[in-house]
């Protein structure tokens, strides 16, 4: 019996697993998306230890030991994941950088190398991941590794859960790191059967609000896919920006400062991220528009609304999960591996406020409004339906319209709350981002231990002053923190 089950598993592996619609979307020409996770390490890279660790973890994962295969003979054939043999020599890359450049300005050398990856194609004849070893000290780390993965392998929740499974607690290397707590759900609200007429009416009204907001958001989303376009700003990308060279830069922020603002303003960490982003974009915008018009003595206090495409995890159980739980193939699993993501359009209001805390208040209002909508769930399921009815090209065209009519991409992820080691190498920071989509600016926040990494992926030619944009974000956080301390 056991032998037959093994044969069935081998046959299934040979036949391959169908790719999800979201995974197939990331194969399309205008959405050839790649994730790059830059990891700063606290010691020089032990290549032998890293190879042993990869062989014991990453290489055994189904997505990281499979290639994408499409049977072109069959009509309407769908791409599949098919297992293959992994040769680590093909995936561990030691770039040949100029020693003089790495010695003179190591931070710039790494930044330039990461930028070159954004235009370097991956070999689709082997599993779509690479580990780039940059074994020289920088201002923040003793060495650096950059993991580049094709986005079809999984979404941020999947891949960060896998990364955590490849690490161990620095305090106790014998155990896995503790997972960050899942986002808290509202509790203590009376159920309609136990709370009387007022609670029943309130409960019913919440469903009316949910339905109305969902309808409005869906109509705006559809309009954005066709014609509703953001105003022209320094952040809007040109046509074909998805093919241009990207520059990846990052800045370390204090998680304690973020939490202080959160507690002072009685909001969430994500509210703070949205508010700081509004403030940082506003500083950059009004400086750039003032520079463009020398007759203007000082920035005008106007309000400009730009929108971001925000990927939302639609799993029924939020937050990160143990890798074994995500790989459970049972239908009842609510935390499956894959690209289980929906889109929402998140507005950012660019304005000059005398009170820096107004950016946080506006951010909270924006996020609270989006919480009363099923926009992300609708975009996920409707996208799958469009693929089934009209094909991937139609779904990709609608998605492309939405991206080109909006301004930027935005996301945030919760990482390990304690210091961890990556195959015996202490991790100093984690800085992930994505490129290959039709936006000139992508903003990502990644928490780890007591820091937050602000990561920007920008069009290299459009943002030659991307470090100034980082400064604007950091200065905005400082001003908001100071204002919160005087409340």
Coordinates of C-alpha atoms in Angstrom, one line a residue:
X1 CA 0.0 0.0 0.0
X2 CA 2.8 2.4 0.9
X3 CA 4.6 1.5 -2.3
X4 CA 1.5 2.4 -4.4
X5 CA 1.1 5.7 -2.6
X6 CA 4.8 6.5 -3.3
X7 CA 4.3 5.7 -7.0
X8 CA 1.2 8.0 -7.1
X9 CA 3.2 10.8 -5.5
X10 CA 6.0 10.3 -8.1
X11 CA 3.5 10.3 -11.0
X12 CA 1.9 13.5 -9.6
X13 CA 5.3 15.2 -9.3
X14 CA 6.2 14.1 -12.9
X15 CA 2.8 15.5 -14.2
X16 CA 3.3 18.7 -12.4
X17 CA 1.1 21.1 -10.4
X18 CA -0.9 23.7 -12.3
X19 CA 0.1 27.3 -11.8
X20 CA -2.4 29.6 -10.1
X21 CA -3.9 32.5 -12.1
X22 CA -1.9 34.9 -10.0
X23 CA 1.3 33.0 -10.7
X24 CA 0.5 33.0 -14.4
X25 CA -0.1 36.7 -14.3
X26 CA 3.4 37.2 -13.1
X27 CA 4.6 35.5 -16.3
X28 CA 3.0 38.1 -18.5
X29 CA 5.2 40.5 -20.4
X30 CA 4.1 43.6 -18.5
X31 CA 4.1 41.8 -15.1
X32 CA 7.4 39.9 -15.2
X33 CA 7.8 40.5 -11.5
X34 CA 10.7 39.6 -9.3
X35 CA 11.2 39.8 -5.6
X36 CA 14.6 40.9 -4.2
X37 CA 15.3 40.4 -0.5
X38 CA 18.5 42.1 0.6
X39 CA 19.7 40.6 3.8
X40 CA 22.5 42.2 5.8
X41 CA 24.6 39.8 7.9
X42 CA 26.7 40.2 11.0
X43 CA 29.6 38.0 9.9
X44 CA 31.4 37.0 6.7
X45 CA 29.6 34.4 4.6
X46 CA 30.5 30.8 5.4
X47 CA 29.7 29.3 1.9
X48 CA 29.9 25.7 3.1
X49 CA 27.4 26.3 5.9
X50 CA 25.1 28.2 3.6
X51 CA 25.2 25.4 1.1
X52 CA 24.3 22.8 3.8
X53 CA 21.5 25.0 5.0
X54 CA 20.1 25.5 1.5
X55 CA 20.2 21.8 0.8
X56 CA 18.3 21.0 4.0
X57 CA 15.6 23.7 3.5
X58 CA 15.2 25.8 0.4
X59 CA 16.1 23.2 -2.1
X60 CA 13.5 20.8 -0.7
X61 CA 10.7 23.2 -1.1
X62 CA 8.4 22.2 -4.0
X63 CA 8.5 25.7 -5.6
X64 CA 12.2 26.0 -5.3
X65 CA 13.0 22.7 -6.9
X66 CA 10.5 23.0 -9.8
X67 CA 10.6 24.6 -13.2
X68 CA 7.7 26.2 -15.1
X69 CA 6.6 24.0 -18.0
X70 CA 4.0 24.7 -20.7
X71 CA 2.9 22.1 -23.2
X72 CA 2.7 24.1 -26.4
X73 CA 1.3 21.2 -28.3
X74 CA -2.0 21.2 -26.5
X75 CA -4.4 24.0 -27.2
X76 CA -5.0 26.3 -24.2
X77 CA -2.4 24.4 -22.2
X78 CA -1.7 25.9 -18.8
X79 CA 1.8 26.2 -17.3
X80 CA 2.7 23.7 -14.6
X81 CA 5.2 23.3 -11.9
X82 CA 7.4 20.2 -12.6
X83 CA 10.0 18.9 -10.2
X84 CA 13.6 18.9 -11.3
X85 CA 17.1 18.4 -9.9
X86 CA 18.7 21.5 -8.3
X87 CA 22.3 22.2 -8.9
X88 CA 23.3 24.7 -6.2
X89 CA 26.2 26.0 -8.4
X90 CA 23.5 27.5 -10.7
X91 CA 21.8 29.3 -7.9
X92 CA 24.6 30.6 -5.6
X93 CA 26.2 33.5 -7.5
X94 CA 29.5 35.3 -6.5
X95 CA 29.6 38.5 -8.6
X96 CA 32.9 39.7 -9.9
X97 CA 32.9 43.3 -8.6
X98 CA 35.7 45.9 -8.9
X99 CA 37.7 45.6 -5.6
X100 CA 38.5 49.3 -5.8
X101 CA 34.8 50.2 -6.0
X102 CA 33.8 47.9 -3.1
X103 CA 36.6 49.3 -0.9
X104 CA 36.0 53.0 -1.8
X105 CA 32.2 53.0 -1.5
X106 CA 30.8 49.5 -0.6
X107 CA 27.2 50.8 -0.1
X108 CA 27.2 52.3 -3.6
X109 CA 28.8 49.1 -5.0
X110 CA 25.9 47.0 -3.6
X111 CA 23.3 49.5 -4.7
X112 CA 24.7 49.5 -8.3
X113 CA 24.8 45.7 -8.4
X114 CA 21.2 45.3 -7.2
X115 CA 20.2 47.8 -9.9
X116 CA 21.9 45.7 -12.5
X117 CA 19.8 42.7 -11.4
X118 CA 16.6 44.5 -12.4
X119 CA 17.5 44.2 -16.1
X120 CA 19.2 40.8 -15.9
X121 CA 16.9 38.0 -17.1
X122 CA 16.5 34.7 -15.1
X123 CA 17.1 31.3 -16.7
X124 CA 13.6 29.7 -16.9
X125 CA 15.1 26.3 -17.6
X126 CA 15.9 25.9 -13.9
X127 CA 14.1 26.9 -10.6
X128 CA 13.6 30.7 -10.5
X129 CA 15.6 31.7 -7.6
X130 CA 19.2 32.9 -6.9
X131 CA 21.3 33.7 -3.9
X132 CA 23.8 36.5 -4.6
X133 CA 26.8 36.7 -2.2
X134 CA 28.3 40.1 -1.6
X135 CA 31.0 39.2 0.9
X136 CA 32.4 42.6 1.9
X137 CA 31.6 45.0 4.7
X138 CA 29.2 47.9 4.3
X139 CA 28.1 50.7 6.7
X140 CA 25.5 48.5 8.2
X141 CA 26.6 44.9 7.8
X142 CA 29.7 42.7 7.6
X143 CA 28.4 41.0 4.4
X144 CA 25.3 41.0 2.3
X145 CA 23.3 38.4 0.4
X146 CA 20.5 39.2 -2.0
X147 CA 17.9 36.5 -2.7
X148 CA 16.2 37.1 -6.1
X149 CA 13.0 35.1 -6.8
X150 CA 10.4 35.2 -9.5
X151 CA 7.1 36.4 -8.0
X152 CA 5.2 33.4 -9.4
X153 CA 6.9 31.3 -6.7
X154 CA 4.6 32.9 -4.0
X155 CA 3.5 36.1 -2.4
X156 CA 5.1 38.0 0.4
X157 CA 3.5 36.0 3.2
X158 CA 4.6 32.7 1.6
X159 CA 8.1 33.8 1.0
X160 CA 8.7 35.5 4.3
X161 CA 7.3 32.4 6.1
X162 CA 9.8 30.3 4.1
X163 CA 12.7 32.7 5.0
X164 CA 11.8 32.4 8.7
X165 CA 11.8 28.6 8.3
X166 CA 15.4 29.0 7.0
X167 CA 16.5 30.8 10.2
X168 CA 17.0 30.1 13.8
X169 CA 16.7 32.2 16.9
X170 CA 19.9 34.0 17.8
X171 CA 19.2 33.5 21.5
X172 CA 18.6 29.8 21.0
X173 CA 19.9 28.4 17.7
X174 CA 18.2 25.1 18.4
X175 CA 14.8 26.5 17.8
X176 CA 12.9 28.3 15.1
X177 CA 12.1 32.0 15.7
X178 CA 8.7 32.8 17.2
X179 CA 6.2 34.0 14.6
X180 CA 5.0 37.5 14.9
X181 CA 1.5 37.7 16.5
X182 CA -1.3 37.7 14.0
X183 CA -3.2 41.0 13.6
X184 CA -5.7 41.4 16.4
X185 CA -9.4 40.9 15.5
X186 CA -12.2 42.9 17.1
X187 CA -13.5 41.2 20.1
X188 CA -16.2 41.7 22.7
X189 CA -18.9 42.9 20.3
X190 CA -22.3 41.5 21.2
X191 CA -23.9 39.1 18.8
X192 CA -27.4 40.0 17.4
X193 CA -29.1 37.2 19.4
X194 CA -27.7 38.3 22.7
X195 CA -27.6 42.1 22.5
X196 CA -31.1 43.5 21.8
X197 CA -32.6 45.7 19.1
X198 CA -29.9 48.4 19.1
X199 CA -27.1 45.9 18.6
X200 CA -29.1 44.1 15.8
X201 CA -29.6 47.4 14.0
X202 CA -26.0 48.3 14.4
X203 CA -25.0 44.9 13.1
X204 CA -27.3 45.2 10.1
X205 CA -26.0 48.7 9.4
X206 CA -22.4 47.5 9.3
X207 CA -23.4 45.1 6.5
X208 CA -25.0 48.0 4.6
X209 CA -21.8 50.0 5.0
X210 CA -19.7 47.1 3.9
X211 CA -21.8 46.5 0.8
X212 CA -21.8 50.2 -0.1
X213 CA -18.1 50.7 0.3
X214 CA -17.4 47.5 -1.6
X215 CA -19.5 48.6 -4.5
X216 CA -17.9 52.1 -4.6
X217 CA -14.4 50.7 -4.4
X218 CA -15.1 48.1 -7.1
X219 CA -16.6 50.7 -9.5
X220 CA -13.5 52.9 -8.9
X221 CA -11.2 49.9 -9.5
X222 CA -12.9 49.0 -12.8
X223 CA -12.9 52.7 -13.8
X224 CA -9.1 52.8 -13.0
X225 CA -8.5 49.8 -15.2
X226 CA -10.2 51.6 -18.2
X227 CA -9.8 55.4 -17.9
X228 CA -9.6 56.9 -14.4
X229 CA -6.1 58.2 -14.2
X230 CA -4.1 59.9 -11.4
X231 CA -2.8 63.4 -11.9
X232 CA 0.6 63.9 -13.4
X233 CA 3.2 64.2 -10.6
X234 CA 6.9 63.5 -10.2
X235 CA 6.0 60.0 -9.0
X236 CA 4.0 58.9 -12.1
X237 CA 5.9 56.5 -14.3
X238 CA 6.2 56.8 -18.1
X239 CA 4.9 54.2 -20.5
X240 CA 7.1 51.1 -20.5
X241 CA 8.5 51.8 -17.0
X242 CA 8.1 48.1 -16.2
X243 CA 11.1 47.4 -18.5
X244 CA 13.4 50.1 -17.2
X245 CA 16.3 49.8 -14.8
X246 CA 15.3 50.1 -11.2
X247 CA 17.4 51.3 -8.2
X248 CA 16.8 49.7 -4.8
X249 CA 17.6 51.9 -1.8
X250 CA 16.7 51.5 1.8
X251 CA 16.9 53.3 5.1
X252 CA 16.7 52.0 8.7
X253 CA 14.0 53.5 10.9
X254 CA 13.2 53.0 14.6
X255 CA 10.4 50.7 15.3
X256 CA 10.2 52.2 18.8
X257 CA 9.5 55.6 17.2
X258 CA 6.7 54.0 15.1
X259 CA 5.2 52.4 18.1
X260 CA 5.4 55.6 20.1
X261 CA 3.4 57.4 17.5
X262 CA 1.0 54.5 17.3
X263 CA 0.3 54.6 21.0
X264 CA 0.1 58.4 21.1
X265 CA -2.4 58.6 18.3
X266 CA -4.3 55.4 19.2
X267 CA -3.9 53.9 15.8
X268 CA -2.1 51.0 14.2
X269 CA 1.4 50.5 12.9
X270 CA 0.1 50.5 9.3
X271 CA -1.7 53.8 10.0
X272 CA 1.6 55.3 10.9
X273 CA 3.3 53.9 7.8
X274 CA 0.6 55.4 5.6
X275 CA 0.8 58.7 7.4
X276 CA 4.7 58.8 7.2
X277 CA 4.5 58.0 3.5
X278 CA 2.0 60.8 2.9
X279 CA 4.3 63.2 4.7
X280 CA 7.4 62.0 2.9
X281 CA 5.8 62.2 -0.5
X282 CA 4.5 65.6 0.3
X283 CA 7.9 67.0 1.2
X284 CA 9.4 65.6 -2.0
X285 CA 6.6 66.7 -4.2
X286 CA 6.5 70.4 -3.0
X287 CA 10.3 70.7 -3.2
X288 CA 10.3 69.3 -6.7
X289 CA 7.4 71.4 -8.0
X290 CA 8.9 74.5 -6.4
X291 CA 12.3 73.8 -8.1
X292 CA 10.4 73.4 -11.4
X293 CA 8.9 76.9 -11.1
X294 CA 11.5 79.4 -9.9
X295 CA 8.9 82.2 -9.7
X296 CA 7.1 80.4 -6.9
X297 CA 8.6 81.6 -3.6
X298 CA 7.2 78.9 -1.5
X299 CA 5.1 75.7 -2.0
X300 CA 1.4 76.1 -2.5
X301 CA -0.8 74.5 0.2
X302 CA -2.9 72.4 -2.2
X303 CA -4.0 68.8 -1.8
X304 CA -3.1 66.3 -4.5
X305 CA -4.4 62.7 -4.3
X306 CA -2.4 59.9 -5.8
X307 CA -3.2 56.2 -5.5
X308 CA -1.2 53.1 -4.8
X309 CA -1.8 49.6 -5.8
X310 CA -1.7 47.6 -2.5
X311 CA -1.4 43.8 -2.4
X312 CA -3.6 42.4 0.4
X313 CA -3.3 38.9 1.9
X314 CA -6.8 37.4 1.6
X315 CA -6.1 34.2 3.6
X316 CA -8.8 33.6 6.2
X317 CA -6.1 33.4 8.9
X318 CA -4.0 36.6 8.7
X319 CA -0.3 37.1 9.4
X320 CA 2.7 34.7 9.0
X321 CA 2.4 31.0 9.5
X322 CA 4.6 28.0 10.1
X323 CA 5.9 26.6 6.8
X324 CA 4.6 23.1 7.4
X325 CA 1.1 24.6 7.9
X326 CA 1.3 26.6 4.6
X327 CA 2.4 23.5 2.7
X328 CA -0.6 21.5 3.9
X329 CA -2.5 20.6 0.8
X330 CA -5.9 19.8 2.5
X331 CA -8.9 21.9 1.4
X332 CA -9.5 23.0 4.9
X333 CA -6.2 24.7 5.2
X334 CA -6.8 28.5 5.6
X335 CA -3.1 29.5 5.2
X336 CA -2.0 27.9 1.9
X337 CA 1.2 28.6 0.1
X338 CA 0.9 30.6 -3.1
X339 CA -0.1 34.0 -4.5
X340 CA -3.3 34.4 -2.4
X341 CA -3.5 38.2 -2.9
X342 CA -6.0 40.8 -3.9
X343 CA -5.5 44.4 -4.9
X344 CA -6.9 47.5 -3.4
X345 CA -6.4 51.1 -4.4
X346 CA -5.1 53.1 -1.4
X347 CA -5.1 56.9 -1.8
X348 CA -2.3 59.1 -0.5
X349 CA -3.1 62.8 0.1
X350 CA -0.2 65.1 -0.8
X351 CA -0.6 68.3 1.2
X352 CA 1.3 70.7 3.4
X353 CA 0.1 70.5 7.0
X354 CA 1.2 72.8 9.8
X355 CA 0.6 70.0 12.2
X356 CA 2.7 66.9 11.3
X357 CA 0.2 64.7 13.2
X358 CA -2.5 65.5 10.6
X359 CA -0.7 63.1 8.2
X360 CA -1.3 60.3 10.8
X361 CA -4.9 61.3 11.2
X362 CA -5.5 61.3 7.5
X363 CA -3.7 57.9 7.2
X364 CA -5.9 56.4 9.9
X365 CA -9.0 57.7 8.2
X366 CA -7.8 56.2 4.9
X367 CA -7.0 52.8 6.3
X368 CA -10.2 52.6 8.4
X369 CA -12.2 53.3 5.4
X370 CA -10.6 50.5 3.4
X371 CA -11.2 48.1 6.3
X372 CA -14.9 48.5 5.7
X373 CA -14.7 47.1 2.1
X374 CA -14.2 43.7 0.4
X375 CA -12.3 45.3 -2.5
X376 CA -9.4 42.9 -2.1
X377 CA -11.6 39.8 -2.0
X378 CA -13.5 41.0 -5.0
X379 CA -10.5 41.7 -7.1
X380 CA -9.0 38.3 -6.3
X381 CA -12.1 36.2 -7.2
X382 CA -13.1 38.4 -10.1
X383 CA -9.6 38.1 -11.5
X384 CA -9.8 34.3 -11.4
X385 CA -13.2 34.4 -13.0
X386 CA -12.0 36.7 -15.9
X387 CA -9.1 34.2 -16.5
X388 CA -11.5 31.3 -16.7
X389 CA -14.0 33.1 -19.0
X390 CA -11.8 35.3 -21.2
X391 CA -8.2 34.1 -20.7
X392 CA -5.1 35.4 -19.1
X393 CA -4.5 38.1 -21.7
X394 CA -7.8 39.8 -20.9
X395 CA -7.0 39.7 -17.1
X396 CA -3.5 41.0 -17.7
X397 CA -4.8 43.9 -19.9
X398 CA -7.2 45.0 -17.1
X399 CA -4.5 44.7 -14.5
X400 CA -2.1 46.7 -16.7
X401 CA -4.7 49.4 -17.1
X402 CA -5.1 49.7 -13.3
X403 CA -1.3 50.0 -12.8
X404 CA -0.6 52.5 -15.5
X405 CA -3.5 54.7 -14.3
X406 CA -2.3 54.7 -10.7
X407 CA 0.9 56.2 -9.3
X408 CA 2.8 53.7 -7.1
X409 CA 2.9 50.4 -5.2
X410 CA 2.8 50.2 -1.4
X411 CA 3.2 47.3 1.0
X412 CA 4.3 46.5 4.5
X413 CA 5.3 43.2 6.2
X414 CA 5.9 42.1 9.8
X415 CA 9.1 40.2 10.3
X416 CA 10.7 38.3 13.2
X417 CA 10.3 40.1 16.5
X418 CA 13.7 38.7 17.7
X419 CA 17.2 38.5 16.3
X420 CA 17.6 35.5 14.1
X421 CA 20.4 33.7 12.2
X422 CA 20.4 32.7 8.6
X423 CA 22.3 29.4 8.4
X424 CA 24.5 30.5 11.3
X425 CA 24.9 34.1 10.1
X426 CA 23.3 36.8 12.3
X427 CA 20.8 38.9 10.4
X428 CA 21.3 42.6 10.8
X429 CA 18.4 43.7 8.5
X430 CA 15.9 42.4 5.9
X431 CA 15.1 44.7 3.0
X432 CA 12.7 43.2 0.4
X433 CA 11.2 44.8 -2.6
X434 CA 9.8 44.0 -6.1
X435 CA 10.4 45.1 -9.6
X436 CA 8.9 44.3 -13.1
X437 CA 5.5 46.0 -12.7
X438 CA 4.3 49.2 -14.4
X439 CA 5.2 51.7 -11.5
X440 CA 8.2 54.0 -11.2
X441 CA 8.0 54.0 -7.4
X442 CA 7.4 51.1 -5.0
X443 CA 7.4 51.7 -1.2
X444 CA 7.8 48.8 1.2
X445 CA 8.2 48.7 5.0
X446 CA 9.7 45.6 6.6
X447 CA 10.0 45.3 10.4
X448 CA 12.6 43.1 12.1
X449 CA 13.5 43.0 15.8
X450 CA 13.6 46.6 16.8
X451 CA 14.0 48.3 13.4
X452 CA 11.9 49.0 10.3
X453 CA 13.5 49.0 6.9
X454 CA 12.0 51.5 4.5
X455 CA 12.8 50.1 1.0
X456 CA 12.2 52.0 -2.2
X457 CA 12.4 50.5 -5.7
X458 CA 12.5 53.4 -8.2
X459 CA 13.0 54.1 -11.8
X460 CA 16.7 54.8 -12.1
X461 CA 16.4 57.7 -14.5
X462 CA 13.3 59.3 -13.0
X463 CA 14.6 59.4 -9.4
X464 CA 18.3 60.3 -9.6
X465 CA 17.7 61.9 -6.1
X466 CA 16.2 58.8 -4.6
X467 CA 18.4 59.2 -1.5
X468 CA 16.8 62.6 -1.0
X469 CA 13.4 60.9 -1.1
X470 CA 14.6 58.5 1.7
X471 CA 15.7 61.6 3.7
X472 CA 12.2 63.1 3.3
X473 CA 10.6 59.9 4.8
X474 CA 13.1 59.8 7.7
X475 CA 12.7 63.6 8.4
X476 CA 8.9 63.2 8.3
X477 CA 9.0 60.4 10.8
X478 CA 11.2 62.5 13.1
X479 CA 8.9 65.5 12.9
X480 CA 5.8 63.3 13.6
X481 CA 7.6 61.7 16.5
X482 CA 8.4 65.1 18.0
X483 CA 4.9 66.3 17.5
X484 CA 3.5 63.2 19.2
X485 CA 5.7 63.6 22.2
X486 CA 4.2 67.0 22.9
X487 CA 0.6 65.9 22.9

